XYZ file of C-alpha atoms in Angstrom:
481
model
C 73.203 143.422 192.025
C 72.164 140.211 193.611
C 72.361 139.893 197.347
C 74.036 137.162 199.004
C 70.748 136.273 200.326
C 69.524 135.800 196.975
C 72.286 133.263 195.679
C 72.093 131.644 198.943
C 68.397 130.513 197.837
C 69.237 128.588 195.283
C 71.959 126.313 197.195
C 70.853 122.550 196.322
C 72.983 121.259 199.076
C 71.357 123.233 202.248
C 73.429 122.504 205.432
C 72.328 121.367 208.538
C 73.999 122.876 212.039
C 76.304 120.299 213.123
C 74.751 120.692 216.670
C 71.375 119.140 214.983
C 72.679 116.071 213.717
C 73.854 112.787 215.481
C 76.015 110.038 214.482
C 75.124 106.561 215.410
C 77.314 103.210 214.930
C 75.203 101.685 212.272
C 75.473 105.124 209.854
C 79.579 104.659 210.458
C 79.277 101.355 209.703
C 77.400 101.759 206.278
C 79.295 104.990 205.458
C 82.461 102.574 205.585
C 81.088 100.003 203.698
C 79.816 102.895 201.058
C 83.648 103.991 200.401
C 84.584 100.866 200.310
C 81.998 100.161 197.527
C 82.810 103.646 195.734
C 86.421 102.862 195.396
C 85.745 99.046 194.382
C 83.503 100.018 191.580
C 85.549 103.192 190.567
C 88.395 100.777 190.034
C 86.703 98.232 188.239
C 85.159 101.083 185.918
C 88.800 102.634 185.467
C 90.303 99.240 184.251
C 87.075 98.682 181.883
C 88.091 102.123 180.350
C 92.029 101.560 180.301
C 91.688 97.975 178.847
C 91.125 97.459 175.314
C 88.212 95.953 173.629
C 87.877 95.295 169.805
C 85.372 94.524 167.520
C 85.042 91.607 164.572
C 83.745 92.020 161.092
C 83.870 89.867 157.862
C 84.408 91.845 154.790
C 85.478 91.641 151.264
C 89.565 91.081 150.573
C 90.821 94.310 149.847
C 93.746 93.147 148.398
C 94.402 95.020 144.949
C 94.320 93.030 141.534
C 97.723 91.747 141.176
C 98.570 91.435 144.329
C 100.692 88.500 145.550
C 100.870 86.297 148.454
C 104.337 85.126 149.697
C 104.739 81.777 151.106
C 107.775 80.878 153.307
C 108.861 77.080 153.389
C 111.270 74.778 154.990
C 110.438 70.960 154.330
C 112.695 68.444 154.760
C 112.277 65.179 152.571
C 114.829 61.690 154.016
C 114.298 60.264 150.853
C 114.501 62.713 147.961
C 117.554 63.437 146.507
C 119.473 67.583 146.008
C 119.845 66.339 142.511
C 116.248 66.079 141.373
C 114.054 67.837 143.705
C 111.705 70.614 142.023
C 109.958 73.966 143.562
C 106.747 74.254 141.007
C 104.125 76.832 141.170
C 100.896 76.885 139.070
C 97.463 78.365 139.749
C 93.571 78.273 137.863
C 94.893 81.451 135.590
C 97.398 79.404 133.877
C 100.484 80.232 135.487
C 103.022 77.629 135.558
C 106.182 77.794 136.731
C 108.704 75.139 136.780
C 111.709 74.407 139.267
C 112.315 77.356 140.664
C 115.939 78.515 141.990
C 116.037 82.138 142.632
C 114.218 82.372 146.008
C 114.707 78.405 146.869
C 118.094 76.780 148.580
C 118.973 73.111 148.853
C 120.802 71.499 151.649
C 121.399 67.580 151.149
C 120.332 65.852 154.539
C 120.843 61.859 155.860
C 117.613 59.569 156.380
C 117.545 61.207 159.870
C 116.951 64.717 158.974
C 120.351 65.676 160.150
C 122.452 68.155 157.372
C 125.390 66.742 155.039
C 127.419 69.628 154.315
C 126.756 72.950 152.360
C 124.167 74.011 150.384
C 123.234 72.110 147.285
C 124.135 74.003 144.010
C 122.270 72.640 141.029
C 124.096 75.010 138.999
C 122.984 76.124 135.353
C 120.732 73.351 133.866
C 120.902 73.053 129.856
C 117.873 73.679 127.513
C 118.669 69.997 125.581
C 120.867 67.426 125.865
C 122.728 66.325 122.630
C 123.036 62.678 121.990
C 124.388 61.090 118.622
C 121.987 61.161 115.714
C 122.809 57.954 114.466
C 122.337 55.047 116.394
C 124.819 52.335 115.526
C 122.707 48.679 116.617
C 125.427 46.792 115.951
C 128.125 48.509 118.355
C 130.139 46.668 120.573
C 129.964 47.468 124.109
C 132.803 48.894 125.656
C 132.200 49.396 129.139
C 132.591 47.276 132.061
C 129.760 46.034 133.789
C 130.010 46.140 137.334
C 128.232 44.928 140.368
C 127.674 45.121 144.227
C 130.742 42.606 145.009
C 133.041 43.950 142.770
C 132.602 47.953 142.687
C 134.392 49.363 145.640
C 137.032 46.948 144.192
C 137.510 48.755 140.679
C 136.575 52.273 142.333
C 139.562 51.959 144.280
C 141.728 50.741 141.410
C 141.762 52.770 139.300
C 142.157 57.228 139.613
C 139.122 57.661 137.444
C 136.284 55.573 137.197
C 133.109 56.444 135.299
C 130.268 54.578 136.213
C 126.671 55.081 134.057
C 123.625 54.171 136.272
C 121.156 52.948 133.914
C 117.505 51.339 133.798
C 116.955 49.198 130.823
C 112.888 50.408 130.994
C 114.444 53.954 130.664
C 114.094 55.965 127.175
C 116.498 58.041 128.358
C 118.952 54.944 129.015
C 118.334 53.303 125.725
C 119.290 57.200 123.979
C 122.832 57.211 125.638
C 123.346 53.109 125.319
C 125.198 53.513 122.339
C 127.004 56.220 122.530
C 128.370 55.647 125.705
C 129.638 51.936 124.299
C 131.178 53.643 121.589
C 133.086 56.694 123.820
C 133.929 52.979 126.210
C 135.445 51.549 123.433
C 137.173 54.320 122.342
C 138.262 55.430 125.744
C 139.875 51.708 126.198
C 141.663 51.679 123.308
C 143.290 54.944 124.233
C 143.675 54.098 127.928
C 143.992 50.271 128.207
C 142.867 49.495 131.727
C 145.466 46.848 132.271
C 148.784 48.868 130.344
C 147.515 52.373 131.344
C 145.304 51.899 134.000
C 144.032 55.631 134.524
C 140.406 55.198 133.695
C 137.791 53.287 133.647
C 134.272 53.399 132.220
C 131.550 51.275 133.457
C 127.612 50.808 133.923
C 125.404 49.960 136.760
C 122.062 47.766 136.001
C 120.140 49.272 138.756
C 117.214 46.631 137.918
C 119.720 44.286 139.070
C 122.036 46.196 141.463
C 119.086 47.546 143.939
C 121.126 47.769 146.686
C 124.220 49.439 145.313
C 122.215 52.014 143.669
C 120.385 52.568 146.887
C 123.902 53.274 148.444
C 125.170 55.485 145.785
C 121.488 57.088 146.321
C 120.802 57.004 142.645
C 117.286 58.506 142.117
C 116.780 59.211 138.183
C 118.482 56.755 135.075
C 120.937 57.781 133.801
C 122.696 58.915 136.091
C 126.581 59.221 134.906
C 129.088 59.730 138.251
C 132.851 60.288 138.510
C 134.587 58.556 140.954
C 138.446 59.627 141.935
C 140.737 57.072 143.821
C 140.568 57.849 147.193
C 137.799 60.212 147.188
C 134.539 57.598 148.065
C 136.364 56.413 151.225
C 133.725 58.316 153.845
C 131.088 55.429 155.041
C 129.405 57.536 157.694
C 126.040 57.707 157.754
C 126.070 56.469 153.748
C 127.846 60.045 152.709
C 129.613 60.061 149.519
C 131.885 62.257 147.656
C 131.800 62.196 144.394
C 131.108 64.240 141.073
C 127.768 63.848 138.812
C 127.901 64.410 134.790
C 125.223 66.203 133.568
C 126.436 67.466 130.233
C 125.791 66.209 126.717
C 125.558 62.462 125.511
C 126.782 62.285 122.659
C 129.936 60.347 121.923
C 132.130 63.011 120.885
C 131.253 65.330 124.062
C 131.574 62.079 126.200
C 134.871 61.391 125.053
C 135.963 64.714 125.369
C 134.870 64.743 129.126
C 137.004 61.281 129.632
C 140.033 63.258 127.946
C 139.696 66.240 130.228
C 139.438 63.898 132.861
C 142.565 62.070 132.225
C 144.223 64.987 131.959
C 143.743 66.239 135.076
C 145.758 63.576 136.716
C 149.068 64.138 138.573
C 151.804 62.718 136.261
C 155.610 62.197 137.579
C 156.518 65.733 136.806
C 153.365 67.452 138.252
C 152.100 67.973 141.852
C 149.346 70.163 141.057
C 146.266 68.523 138.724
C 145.603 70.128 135.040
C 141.925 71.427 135.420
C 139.516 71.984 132.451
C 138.751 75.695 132.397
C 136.175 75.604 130.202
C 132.905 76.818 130.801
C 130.897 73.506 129.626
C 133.462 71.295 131.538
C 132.244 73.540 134.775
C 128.805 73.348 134.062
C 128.864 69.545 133.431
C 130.252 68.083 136.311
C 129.153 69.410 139.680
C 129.428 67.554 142.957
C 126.932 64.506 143.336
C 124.425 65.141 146.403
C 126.340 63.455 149.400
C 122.888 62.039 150.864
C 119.383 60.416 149.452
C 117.815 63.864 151.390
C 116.769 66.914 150.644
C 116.012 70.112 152.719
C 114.648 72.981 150.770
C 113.585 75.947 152.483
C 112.748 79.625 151.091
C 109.794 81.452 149.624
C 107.573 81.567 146.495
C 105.237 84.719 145.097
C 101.818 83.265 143.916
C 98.797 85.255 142.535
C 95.934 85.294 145.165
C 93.702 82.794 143.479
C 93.545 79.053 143.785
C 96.676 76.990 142.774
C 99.351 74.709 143.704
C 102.538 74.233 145.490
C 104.172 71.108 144.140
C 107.615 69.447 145.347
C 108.749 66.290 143.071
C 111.563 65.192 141.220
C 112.137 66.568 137.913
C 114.232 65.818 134.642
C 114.681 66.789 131.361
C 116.966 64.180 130.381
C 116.212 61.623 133.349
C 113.948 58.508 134.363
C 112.382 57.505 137.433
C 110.747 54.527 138.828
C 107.578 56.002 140.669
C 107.496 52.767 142.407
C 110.859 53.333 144.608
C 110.123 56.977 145.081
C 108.948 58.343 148.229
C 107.907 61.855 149.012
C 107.583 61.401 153.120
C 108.559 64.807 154.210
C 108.698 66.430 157.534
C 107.593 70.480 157.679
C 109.479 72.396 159.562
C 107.873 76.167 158.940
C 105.227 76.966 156.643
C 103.919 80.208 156.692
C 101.705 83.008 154.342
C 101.966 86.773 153.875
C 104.771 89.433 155.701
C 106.740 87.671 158.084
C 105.462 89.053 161.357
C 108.096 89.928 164.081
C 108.007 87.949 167.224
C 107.643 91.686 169.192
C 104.413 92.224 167.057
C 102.523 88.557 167.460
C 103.341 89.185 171.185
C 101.783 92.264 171.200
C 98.728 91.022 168.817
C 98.075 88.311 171.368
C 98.332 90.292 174.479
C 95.457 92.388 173.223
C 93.695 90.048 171.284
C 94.635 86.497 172.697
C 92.999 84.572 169.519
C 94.700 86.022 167.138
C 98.281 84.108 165.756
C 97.137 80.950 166.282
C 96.573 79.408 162.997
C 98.786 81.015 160.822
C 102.038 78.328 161.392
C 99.574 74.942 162.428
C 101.556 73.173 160.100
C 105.188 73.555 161.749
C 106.769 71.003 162.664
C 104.200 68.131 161.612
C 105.566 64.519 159.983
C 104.267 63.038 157.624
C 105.709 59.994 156.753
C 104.517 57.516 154.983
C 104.982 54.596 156.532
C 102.260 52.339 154.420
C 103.916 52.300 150.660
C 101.986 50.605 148.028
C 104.167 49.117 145.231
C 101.263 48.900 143.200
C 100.187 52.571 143.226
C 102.428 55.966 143.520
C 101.383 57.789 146.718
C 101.108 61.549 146.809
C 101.182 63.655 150.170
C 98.209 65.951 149.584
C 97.572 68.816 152.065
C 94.508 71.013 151.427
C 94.916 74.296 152.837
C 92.127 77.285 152.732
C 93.632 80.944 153.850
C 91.903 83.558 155.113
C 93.660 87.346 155.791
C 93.589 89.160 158.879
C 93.992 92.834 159.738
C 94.196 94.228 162.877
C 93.486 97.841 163.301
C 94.396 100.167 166.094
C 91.707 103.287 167.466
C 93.852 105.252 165.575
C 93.497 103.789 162.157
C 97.027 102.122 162.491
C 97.069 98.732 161.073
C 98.570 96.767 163.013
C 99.399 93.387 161.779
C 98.576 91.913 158.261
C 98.332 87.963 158.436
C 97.464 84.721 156.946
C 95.696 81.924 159.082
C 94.843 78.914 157.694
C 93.106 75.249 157.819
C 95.205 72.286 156.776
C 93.765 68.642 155.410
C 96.311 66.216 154.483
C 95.443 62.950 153.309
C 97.350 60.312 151.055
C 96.147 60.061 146.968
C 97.142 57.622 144.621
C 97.658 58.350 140.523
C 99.692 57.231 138.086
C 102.188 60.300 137.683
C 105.246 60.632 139.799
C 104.727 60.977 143.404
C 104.913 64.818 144.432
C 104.807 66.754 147.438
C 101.142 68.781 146.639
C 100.122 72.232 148.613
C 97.022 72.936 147.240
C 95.708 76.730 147.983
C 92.598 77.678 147.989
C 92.175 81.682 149.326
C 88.959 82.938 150.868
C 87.608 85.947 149.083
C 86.469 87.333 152.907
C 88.999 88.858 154.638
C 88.440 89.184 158.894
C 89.089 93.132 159.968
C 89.779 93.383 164.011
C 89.127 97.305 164.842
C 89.965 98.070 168.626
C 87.115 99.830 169.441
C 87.767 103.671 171.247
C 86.329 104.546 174.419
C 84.815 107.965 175.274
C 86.128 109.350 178.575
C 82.714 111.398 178.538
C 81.122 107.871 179.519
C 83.585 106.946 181.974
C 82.886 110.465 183.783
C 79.136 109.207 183.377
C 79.788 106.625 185.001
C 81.710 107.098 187.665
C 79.322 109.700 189.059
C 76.468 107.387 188.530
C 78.336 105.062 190.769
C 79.553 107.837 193.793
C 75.612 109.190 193.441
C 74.017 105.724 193.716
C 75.898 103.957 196.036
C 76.043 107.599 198.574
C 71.739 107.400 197.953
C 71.364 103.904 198.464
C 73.440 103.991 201.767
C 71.226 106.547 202.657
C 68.067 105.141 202.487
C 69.645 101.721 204.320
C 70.752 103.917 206.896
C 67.683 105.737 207.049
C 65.816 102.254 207.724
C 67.839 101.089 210.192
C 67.866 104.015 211.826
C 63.639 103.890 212.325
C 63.706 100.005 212.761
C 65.836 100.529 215.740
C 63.760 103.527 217.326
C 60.398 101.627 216.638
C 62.294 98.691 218.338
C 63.547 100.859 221.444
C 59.748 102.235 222.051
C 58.525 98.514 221.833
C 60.958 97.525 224.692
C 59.316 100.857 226.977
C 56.072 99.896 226.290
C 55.288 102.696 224.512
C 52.923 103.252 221.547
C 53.692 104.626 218.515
């Protein structure tokens, strides 16, 4: 059995009798300043421990093979029309797809941006157009030319008019010239203008007629539109409505559309019109875009290797003069990867303020292009390198996944229709943010290392002052010491 005696002996902290110590002003003052120092430097080690660092490293992509990368769009384009515009995708493994629909909506907007009416339906678009086999040189034309002073004049005349917007350059023009004379002819001979008066068909130079096919924002030759009496009246902001033809060109088909046409009219008898039911009737006529503007917003899925993102106009059975088209656009949202929740980038930045702010830089830029050059098509080019970004949490929860990016855009000039062009290059690094976790071992560490060293070094202070001042009193006596 140990004595209490014995344990006694080994006390580091041996007391003094309170009776043998003094107190003096200057040891309050520095055991004042001491706690005052302790509690500062406690706190500021507390919030070091409580606030979160992280740590950067540049790795390999770990994305899997055949992964994809989604990219989220809404562009808006004053001067390319519903009616033509294109979605294309194509990358360095071949990959090349062509106008897509599924994932991409259309919404027809005015040279100011500003929305026309519902969304644009292109509706089901045909493998081939027929046109006749034969080509007859020597038919006689049958259709009514008409021009900027006279068309609201015949539009308004008659219930039906049929007007062909053509482009005597276009191949596509010069395939439906003849039969569309000969359906004319036949057409008038059926339906005199002046004894019946219920239909009309007529053509549009457009190398002639600039301005009127600017109004009727006519885009691609030939481009075939039905106008009804008293359904073109609308003049705001140049809004039209109005049908488009998009079915086959051949003269039977053609006159087959007329005769559907004509007998949809109201007669005497009937208050309600006699509608085509047909499947091909519905899929040939569709409403004609009701502005020269496109917005087109929604997402594409694109291999993670170098490619393309290409808006243009784009026909199967249509022309178009590169020199008159112009792909100024304005991006509204562009964006790569999982959308990321508003909640989560706020929480991203408030740990890691640098992170979030590259992966939209292109929202809400212009680019218009004010400088056309007649002599050269002009392409909007924007060069755009990608890099991933994972953020991990201390306990292996990932965080966020996203895409920043670098954008170049500059203006190029070829001799292929002017396009819209995304290119994509992807960095084969990804950057991996781990938030680093601290041990509370160390913070114990340090917090006594603090209490200890600030408690010794206010006691040797004190312990000077305290012999400056006695050497300083026995100067003043006289004494020697």
């Amino acid at each position: 059995m140990f004595s209490a005696n014995k344990i006694k002996s080994v006390d580091f902290y041996r007391k003094i009798p309170r009776d043998l110590t003094e107190a003096s002003l200057s040891g309050a003052g520095l055991s004042i300043v001491a706690a005052l120092s302790m509690m500062f430097l406690f706190g500021m080690e507390l919030n070091n421990y409580l606030s979160v660092s992280t740590s950067t490293s540049v790795i390999v992509d770990k994305s899997s093979d055949g992964d994809f990368l989604r990219i989220d769009f809404n562009i808006s384009f004053p001067a390319l029309s519903c009616e033509f515009a294109s979605v294309d995708v194509s990358d360095v493994l071949g990959t090349n797809r062509l106008n897509i629909t599924k994932t991409v909506r259309k919404f027809s907007i005015d040279s100011n941006l500003r929305p026309t009416g519902a969304e644009f339906h292109s509706g089901t678009v045909a493998n081939a157009v027929k046109h006749d086999d034969e080509v007859d040189e020597a038919s006689v034309e049958g259709s009514f030319s008409l021009t900027t002073q006279n068309f609201d004049k015949y539009v308004h005349q008659f219930p039906i008019t049929v007007v062909n917007f053509y482009a005597p350059w276009c191949s596509w023009c010069q395939r439906l010239k003849p039969s569309w004379e000969k359906a004319a002819k036949i057409i008038k001979e059926r339906y005199d203008p002046e004894m019946d008066g219920r239909i009309l068909l007529a053509k549009v130079d457009c190398t002639q007629e600039g301005d009127l096919c600017r109004r009727q924002h006519i885009q691609g030759y030939p481009s075939i539109r039905i106008f009804r009496k008293g359904s073109d009246l609308r003049s705001d902001h140049g809004h039209h409505e109005h049908e488009s033809y998009y079915g086959d060109r051949d003269t039977e088909s053609l006159v087959k559309t007329m005769e559907n046409l004509v007998a949809s009219l109201p007669t005497e008898s009937q208050k309600l019109a006699l509608e085509d039911k047909s499947d091909a009737a519905e899929h040939a006529k569709r409403p004609a875009p009701l502005a020269g503007g496109c917005r087109i917003e929604g997402y594409v899925r694109v291999k993670k290797v170098p490619g393309n993102l290409i808006i243009s106009a784009r026909s199967d059975a249509h022309s178009f003069d590169a020199s008159q088209m112009n792909m100024s656009h304005v991006i509204n949202h562009m964006s790569f990867g999982r959308k990321v929740t508003p909640r989560a980038m706020s929480d991203v930045k408030r740990l890691i303020p640098y992170v979030g702010s590259s992966h939209d830089r292109l929202n809400g830029r212009s680019f218009i292009n004010a400088h056309r050059d007649l002599e050269a098509n002009v392409t909007l080019e924007h060069y755009i390198q990608i890099v991933k970004t994972e953020v991990i949490t201390r306990k292996g929860y990932k965080l966020i996944e996203e895409y920043e990016y670098t954008a170049h855009s500059s203006l190029a000039h070829s001799v292929d229709i002017p396009a819209a062009k995304f290119r994509l290059e992807l960095s084969p690094m990804q950057v991996l943010i781990t938030e680093n976790q601290k041990s509370f071992s160390h913070f114990i560490t340090n917090v006594c290392a603090i209490i200890g060293g600030v408690f010794t070094v206010a006691g040797i202070v004190d312990s000077i002052l305290h012999h400056t001042i006695r050497i300083m009193k026995k100067v003043e006596l006289g004494k020697n010491f």
